PDB file of C-alpha atoms in Angstrom:
ATOM      1  CA  MET A  11       0.185  -0.264  -0.119  1.00  0.00           C
ATOM      2  CA  LYS A  12       2.858   2.123   0.548  1.00  0.00           C
ATOM      3  CA  ARG A  13       3.461   2.774  -3.190  1.00  0.00           C
ATOM      4  CA  ILE A  14       0.102   3.817  -3.709  1.00  0.00           C
ATOM      5  CA  ILE A  15      -0.146   6.235  -0.977  1.00  0.00           C
ATOM      6  CA  ASP A  16       3.338   7.725  -2.129  1.00  0.00           C
ATOM      7  CA  ALA A  17       1.781   7.804  -5.910  1.00  0.00           C
ATOM      8  CA  ILE A  18      -1.709   9.609  -4.350  1.00  0.00           C
ATOM      9  CA  THR A  19       0.378  11.659  -2.295  1.00  0.00           C
ATOM     10  CA  ALA A  20       2.660  12.949  -5.232  1.00  0.00           C
ATOM     11  CA  TYR A  21      -0.448  13.188  -7.434  1.00  0.00           C
ATOM     12  CA  LYS A  22      -1.109  16.736  -8.600  1.00  0.00           C
ATOM     13  CA  PRO A  23      -4.973  17.346  -8.757  1.00  0.00           C
ATOM     14  CA  TYR A  24      -6.568  18.472 -11.931  1.00  0.00           C
ATOM     15  CA  THR A  25     -10.070  19.616 -10.459  1.00  0.00           C
ATOM     16  CA  GLU A  26     -11.048  20.820  -6.974  1.00  0.00           C
ATOM     17  CA  GLN A  27     -12.861  17.431  -6.979  1.00  0.00           C
ATOM     18  CA  GLU A  28      -9.918  15.831  -7.308  1.00  0.00           C
ATOM     19  CA  ALA A  29      -8.149  17.854  -4.697  1.00  0.00           C
ATOM     20  CA  ALA A  30     -11.342  17.138  -2.513  1.00  0.00           C
ATOM     21  CA  ASP A  31     -10.752  13.618  -3.050  1.00  0.00           C
ATOM     22  CA  LYS A  32      -7.232  13.535  -2.481  1.00  0.00           C
ATOM     23  CA  LYS A  33      -7.361  14.994   0.701  1.00  0.00           C
ATOM     24  CA  LEU A  34     -10.249  12.632   1.892  1.00  0.00           C
ATOM     25  CA  PHE A  35      -8.174   9.729   1.064  1.00  0.00           C
ATOM     26  CA  LEU A  36      -4.916  11.045   2.680  1.00  0.00           C
ATOM     27  CA  ASP A  37      -6.681  12.358   5.983  1.00  0.00           C
ATOM     28  CA  LYS A  38      -9.001   9.693   6.378  1.00  0.00           C
ATOM     29  CA  LEU A  39      -9.056   6.633   3.853  1.00  0.00           C
ATOM     30  CA  GLN A  40      -5.770   5.400   3.675  1.00  0.00           C
ATOM     31  CA  PHE A  41      -6.215   4.477   7.530  1.00  0.00           C
ATOM     32  CA  GLN A  42      -8.941   2.025   6.790  1.00  0.00           C
ATOM     33  CA  ASP A  43      -8.599  -1.852   6.551  1.00  0.00           C
ATOM     34  CA  ASN A  44      -8.960  -3.853   3.244  1.00  0.00           C
ATOM     35  CA  LEU A  45      -8.955  -1.044   0.780  1.00  0.00           C
ATOM     36  CA  LEU A  46      -7.523  -3.105  -1.860  1.00  0.00           C
ATOM     37  CA  THR A  47     -10.381  -6.004  -1.512  1.00  0.00           C
ATOM     38  CA  ARG A  48     -13.884  -5.654  -1.689  1.00  0.00           C
ATOM     39  CA  GLU A  49     -14.144  -6.817   2.036  1.00  0.00           C
ATOM     40  CA  ASN A  50     -14.262  -3.130   2.821  1.00  0.00           C
ATOM     41  CA  GLN A  51     -17.833  -2.589   1.697  1.00  0.00           C
ATOM     42  CA  GLU A  52     -17.715   1.165   2.244  1.00  0.00           C
ATOM     43  CA  TYR A  53     -14.560   2.086   0.120  1.00  0.00           C
ATOM     44  CA  HIS A  54     -12.396  -0.053  -2.260  1.00  0.00           C
ATOM     45  CA  PHE A  55      -9.560   0.625  -4.898  1.00  0.00           C
ATOM     46  CA  SER A  56     -10.444   0.187  -8.392  1.00  0.00           C
ATOM     47  CA  SER A  57      -8.457   0.999 -11.747  1.00  0.00           C
ATOM     48  CA  SER A  58      -9.087   2.042 -14.886  1.00  0.00           C
ATOM     49  CA  ALA A  59      -8.169   2.831 -18.560  1.00  0.00           C
ATOM     50  CA  TRP A  60      -8.935   5.849 -20.569  1.00  0.00           C
ATOM     51  CA  VAL A  61      -7.794   4.745 -24.042  1.00  0.00           C
ATOM     52  CA  VAL A  62      -7.491   7.219 -26.680  1.00  0.00           C
ATOM     53  CA  ASN A  63      -7.035   6.802 -30.858  1.00  0.00           C
ATOM     54  CA  PRO A  64      -3.888   8.663 -32.336  1.00  0.00           C
ATOM     55  CA  THR A  65      -5.942  11.191 -33.440  1.00  0.00           C
ATOM     56  CA  TYR A  66      -7.597  11.473 -30.048  1.00  0.00           C
ATOM     57  CA  ASP A  67     -10.993  11.802 -31.412  1.00  0.00           C
ATOM     58  CA  LYS A  68     -12.179   8.610 -30.199  1.00  0.00           C
ATOM     59  CA  VAL A  69     -11.997   6.835 -26.865  1.00  0.00           C
ATOM     60  CA  LEU A  70     -12.459   2.862 -26.561  1.00  0.00           C
ATOM     61  CA  MET A  71     -15.423   1.981 -24.527  1.00  0.00           C
ATOM     62  CA  VAL A  72     -17.532  -0.927 -23.655  1.00  0.00           C
ATOM     63  CA  TYR A  73     -21.270  -1.063 -22.993  1.00  0.00           C
ATOM     64  CA  HIS A  74     -21.372  -2.045 -19.543  1.00  0.00           C
ATOM     65  CA  ASN A  75     -24.066  -4.728 -18.581  1.00  0.00           C
ATOM     66  CA  ILE A  76     -25.144  -3.539 -15.050  1.00  0.00           C
ATOM     67  CA  TYR A  77     -25.141   0.252 -16.050  1.00  0.00           C
ATOM     68  CA  GLN A  78     -26.332  -0.310 -19.644  1.00  0.00           C
ATOM     69  CA  SER A  79     -24.262   2.897 -20.505  1.00  0.00           C
ATOM     70  CA  TYR A  80     -20.901   2.730 -22.155  1.00  0.00           C
ATOM     71  CA  SER A  81     -18.267   3.137 -19.896  1.00  0.00           C
ATOM     72  CA  TRP A  82     -14.539   2.982 -19.660  1.00  0.00           C
ATOM     73  CA  THR A  83     -12.635  -0.485 -18.916  1.00  0.00           C
ATOM     74  CA  GLY A  84     -11.718  -1.008 -15.324  1.00  0.00           C
ATOM     75  CA  GLY A  85     -12.104  -3.341 -12.194  1.00  0.00           C
ATOM     76  CA  HIS A  86     -11.551  -3.846  -8.600  1.00  0.00           C
ATOM     77  CA  ALA A  87      -8.105  -4.154  -7.129  1.00  0.00           C
ATOM     78  CA  ASP A  88      -9.004  -7.466  -5.736  1.00  0.00           C
ATOM     79  CA  GLY A  89      -5.869  -7.397  -3.560  1.00  0.00           C
ATOM     80  CA  CYS A  90      -3.364  -6.299  -6.390  1.00  0.00           C
ATOM     81  CA  GLU A  91      -1.096  -3.161  -5.078  1.00  0.00           C
ATOM     82  CA  GLU A  92       0.056  -2.877  -8.857  1.00  0.00           C
ATOM     83  CA  LEU A  93      -3.344  -0.505  -9.813  1.00  0.00           C
ATOM     84  CA  LEU A  94      -1.480  -0.018 -13.383  1.00  0.00           C
ATOM     85  CA  THR A  95      -1.630  -3.675 -13.639  1.00  0.00           C
ATOM     86  CA  VAL A  96      -5.299  -4.092 -12.879  1.00  0.00           C
ATOM     87  CA  ALA A  97      -5.956  -1.319 -15.554  1.00  0.00           C
ATOM     88  CA  GLN A  98      -3.935  -3.339 -18.073  1.00  0.00           C
ATOM     89  CA  LYS A  99      -5.349  -6.392 -17.402  1.00  0.00           C
ATOM     90  CA  GLU A 100      -9.144  -5.203 -17.385  1.00  0.00           C
ATOM     91  CA  LEU A 101      -8.391  -3.352 -20.641  1.00  0.00           C
ATOM     92  CA  GLU A 102      -7.317  -6.501 -22.208  1.00  0.00           C
ATOM     93  CA  GLU A 103      -9.980  -8.603 -20.736  1.00  0.00           C
ATOM     94  CA  GLU A 104     -12.996  -6.483 -21.500  1.00  0.00           C
ATOM     95  CA  THR A 105     -11.742  -5.202 -24.890  1.00  0.00           C
ATOM     96  CA  GLY A 106      -9.731  -8.210 -26.387  1.00  0.00           C
ATOM     97  CA  ILE A 107      -6.916  -5.783 -27.712  1.00  0.00           C
ATOM     98  CA  LYS A 108      -3.249  -6.448 -26.802  1.00  0.00           C
ATOM     99  CA  GLU A 109      -1.371  -3.841 -29.025  1.00  0.00           C
ATOM    100  CA  TYR A 110      -1.541  -0.451 -26.737  1.00  0.00           C
ATOM    101  CA  GLN A 111       0.577   1.720 -24.904  1.00  0.00           C
ATOM    102  CA  LEU A 112       0.785   4.073 -21.740  1.00  0.00           C
ATOM    103  CA  ILE A 113       1.201   7.615 -22.677  1.00  0.00           C
ATOM    104  CA  TYR A 114       1.114   9.104 -19.537  1.00  0.00           C
ATOM    105  CA  ASP A 115       3.809   8.184 -16.846  1.00  0.00           C
ATOM    106  CA  GLY A 116       1.924   7.816 -13.404  1.00  0.00           C
ATOM    107  CA  LEU A 117      -1.710   8.520 -12.347  1.00  0.00           C
ATOM    108  CA  PHE A 118      -3.702  10.097 -15.042  1.00  0.00           C
ATOM    109  CA  ALA A 119      -6.414  10.968 -12.554  1.00  0.00           C
ATOM    110  CA  PHE A 120      -7.630   9.909  -9.252  1.00  0.00           C
ATOM    111  CA  ASP A 121     -11.606   9.912  -8.082  1.00  0.00           C
ATOM    112  CA  ILE A 122     -13.373   8.452  -5.437  1.00  0.00           C
ATOM    113  CA  LEU A 123     -16.276   7.471  -7.448  1.00  0.00           C
ATOM    114  CA  PRO A 124     -20.019   6.647  -5.663  1.00  0.00           C
ATOM    115  CA  VAL A 125     -21.138   3.326  -6.994  1.00  0.00           C
ATOM    116  CA  ASN A 126     -24.845   3.020  -6.852  1.00  0.00           C
ATOM    117  CA  ALA A 127     -26.591  -0.179  -5.227  1.00  0.00           C
ATOM    118  CA  HIS A 128     -27.263  -2.660  -7.685  1.00  0.00           C
ATOM    119  CA  TYR A 129     -26.941  -6.542  -8.279  1.00  0.00           C
ATOM    120  CA  LYS A 130     -24.384  -8.249  -9.914  1.00  0.00           C
ATOM    121  CA  LYS A 131     -24.771 -12.173 -10.559  1.00  0.00           C
ATOM    122  CA  GLY A 132     -28.180 -12.165  -8.743  1.00  0.00           C
ATOM    123  CA  GLN A 133     -26.460 -10.557  -5.455  1.00  0.00           C
ATOM    124  CA  PHE A 134     -27.057  -7.181  -3.832  1.00  0.00           C
ATOM    125  CA  ILE A 135     -24.427  -5.145  -3.799  1.00  0.00           C
ATOM    126  CA  LYS A 136     -25.148  -2.135  -1.662  1.00  0.00           C
ATOM    127  CA  ALA A 137     -24.268   1.553  -2.560  1.00  0.00           C
ATOM    128  CA  HIS A 138     -20.187   2.212  -2.076  1.00  0.00           C
ATOM    129  CA  HIS A 139     -17.534   3.864  -3.405  1.00  0.00           C
ATOM    130  CA  HIS A 140     -14.483   3.195  -5.648  1.00  0.00           C
ATOM    131  CA  ILE A 141     -11.099   4.846  -4.816  1.00  0.00           C
ATOM    132  CA  ASN A 142     -10.362   4.610  -8.431  1.00  0.00           C
ATOM    133  CA  THR A 143      -6.821   5.562 -10.136  1.00  0.00           C
ATOM    134  CA  THR A 144      -6.906   6.078 -13.932  1.00  0.00           C
ATOM    135  CA  TYR A 145      -4.042   5.581 -16.506  1.00  0.00           C
ATOM    136  CA  LEU A 146      -3.842   6.998 -20.145  1.00  0.00           C
ATOM    137  CA  PHE A 147      -3.506   4.740 -22.928  1.00  0.00           C
ATOM    138  CA  MET A 148      -3.082   4.725 -26.781  1.00  0.00           C
ATOM    139  CA  ALA A 149      -4.257   2.055 -29.036  1.00  0.00           C
ATOM    140  CA  SER A 150      -4.732   1.746 -32.944  1.00  0.00           C
ATOM    141  CA  GLU A 151      -8.342   1.191 -34.170  1.00  0.00           C
ATOM    142  CA  ASN A 152      -7.683  -1.440 -36.593  1.00  0.00           C
ATOM    143  CA  GLN A 153      -7.427  -4.216 -33.510  1.00  0.00           C
ATOM    144  CA  ASP A 154     -10.090  -6.806 -33.427  1.00  0.00           C
ATOM    145  CA  LEU A 155     -12.430  -6.249 -30.415  1.00  0.00           C
ATOM    146  CA  GLN A 156     -14.015  -8.910 -28.164  1.00  0.00           C
ATOM    147  CA  VAL A 157     -17.012  -8.426 -26.063  1.00  0.00           C
ATOM    148  CA  LYS A 158     -16.668  -9.996 -22.210  1.00  0.00           C
ATOM    149  CA  ALA A 159     -20.040 -11.430 -21.959  1.00  0.00           C
ATOM    150  CA  ASP A 160     -20.350 -11.532 -18.336  1.00  0.00           C
ATOM    151  CA  GLU A 161     -19.472  -7.883 -18.173  1.00  0.00           C
ATOM    152  CA  ASN A 162     -20.247  -5.938 -21.228  1.00  0.00           C
ATOM    153  CA  SER A 163     -22.315  -6.746 -24.510  1.00  0.00           C
ATOM    154  CA  ALA A 164     -20.628  -4.171 -26.746  1.00  0.00           C
ATOM    155  CA  VAL A 165     -16.981  -2.899 -27.149  1.00  0.00           C
ATOM    156  CA  LYS A 166     -16.439   0.048 -29.610  1.00  0.00           C
ATOM    157  CA  TRP A 167     -14.565   3.274 -30.518  1.00  0.00           C
ATOM    158  CA  ILE A 168     -16.424   6.374 -29.781  1.00  0.00           C
ATOM    159  CA  GLU A 169     -16.133   9.949 -30.917  1.00  0.00           C
ATOM    160  CA  VAL A 170     -15.405  12.265 -28.508  1.00  0.00           C
ATOM    161  CA  ALA A 171     -18.202  14.344 -29.977  1.00  0.00           C
ATOM    162  CA  ASP A 172     -20.537  11.561 -29.243  1.00  0.00           C
ATOM    163  CA  LEU A 173     -19.800  10.866 -25.453  1.00  0.00           C
ATOM    164  CA  ASP A 174     -22.911  12.383 -24.067  1.00  0.00           C
ATOM    165  CA  GLN A 175     -24.883  10.433 -26.373  1.00  0.00           C
ATOM    166  CA  ALA A 176     -23.083   6.956 -25.585  1.00  0.00           C
ATOM    167  CA  VAL A 177     -22.813   7.595 -21.894  1.00  0.00           C
ATOM    168  CA  THR A 178     -26.484   7.529 -20.396  1.00  0.00           C
ATOM    169  CA  GLU A 179     -24.919   7.153 -16.717  1.00  0.00           C
ATOM    170  CA  LYS A 180     -25.261  11.106 -16.508  1.00  0.00           C
ATOM    171  CA  GLU A 181     -23.202  11.242 -13.340  1.00  0.00           C
ATOM    172  CA  MET A 182     -19.985   9.718 -15.212  1.00  0.00           C
ATOM    173  CA  ARG A 183     -20.254  12.029 -18.032  1.00  0.00           C
ATOM    174  CA  PRO A 184     -18.171  14.863 -16.120  1.00  0.00           C
ATOM    175  CA  TYR A 185     -15.233  12.558 -15.235  1.00  0.00           C
ATOM    176  CA  TYR A 186     -15.256  11.517 -18.861  1.00  0.00           C
ATOM    177  CA  HIS A 187     -15.052  14.994 -19.986  1.00  0.00           C
ATOM    178  CA  LYS A 188     -12.314  15.769 -17.459  1.00  0.00           C
ATOM    179  CA  LEU A 189     -10.212  12.945 -18.717  1.00  0.00           C
ATOM    180  CA  MET A 190     -10.495  13.823 -22.484  1.00  0.00           C
ATOM    181  CA  GLU A 191      -9.886  17.504 -21.829  1.00  0.00           C
ATOM    182  CA  LYS A 192      -6.625  16.566 -19.882  1.00  0.00           C
ATOM    183  CA  ALA A 193      -5.662  13.986 -22.803  1.00  0.00           C
ATOM    184  CA  LEU A 194      -6.166  16.764 -25.215  1.00  0.00           C
ATOM    185  CA  ILE A 195      -3.770  19.179 -22.889  1.00  0.00           C
ATOM    186  CA  LYS A 196      -1.360  16.235 -22.800  1.00  0.00           C
ATOM    187  CA  ARG A 197      -1.308  15.844 -26.460  1.00  0.00           C
ATOM    188  CA  ASN A 198      -0.825  19.700 -27.037  1.00  0.00           C
ATOM    189  CA  ASN A 199       1.848  19.869 -24.641  1.00  0.00           C
ATOM    190  CA  GLY A 200       3.668  16.797 -25.715  1.00  0.00           C
TER     191      GLY A 200
END
């Protein structure tokens, strides 16, 4: 956990919300038990991949079965302290792509995300929060995409201009807009 805490400590928040989330984590959450597993039913780590194409006008997203919306790829840490590895594993499992590159060194975004109560595989999951790390990747659009049927029902490249239509989880739109804005700044600044 020390490397995770160090990475979050070093992370420079991009928005006021990220600054508040970082403060909450460093002041309070880091002292809780089982943050890397779902044993902590209030807060636990997840990690996501934000994947852009080489021209930065499309993002790779999956149609999430539970939320009935297009979303980034990602998943629970489930005990793994290497959150970049979690993001990569989830990216490959949920989309089928194998060729991609990390284009931002370190954490690209840090958020504490609310997760609404839902059912998963017939089991009720109460509302909780994901302490989420996001990493920025680039991939070519010419790769075969593959659905992970137990989690998603579609995988596709979505035009950035069409994000709001594809993402029906309205509460996630500001996060995706932030990620795209930050990715474009990264592209323009090298």
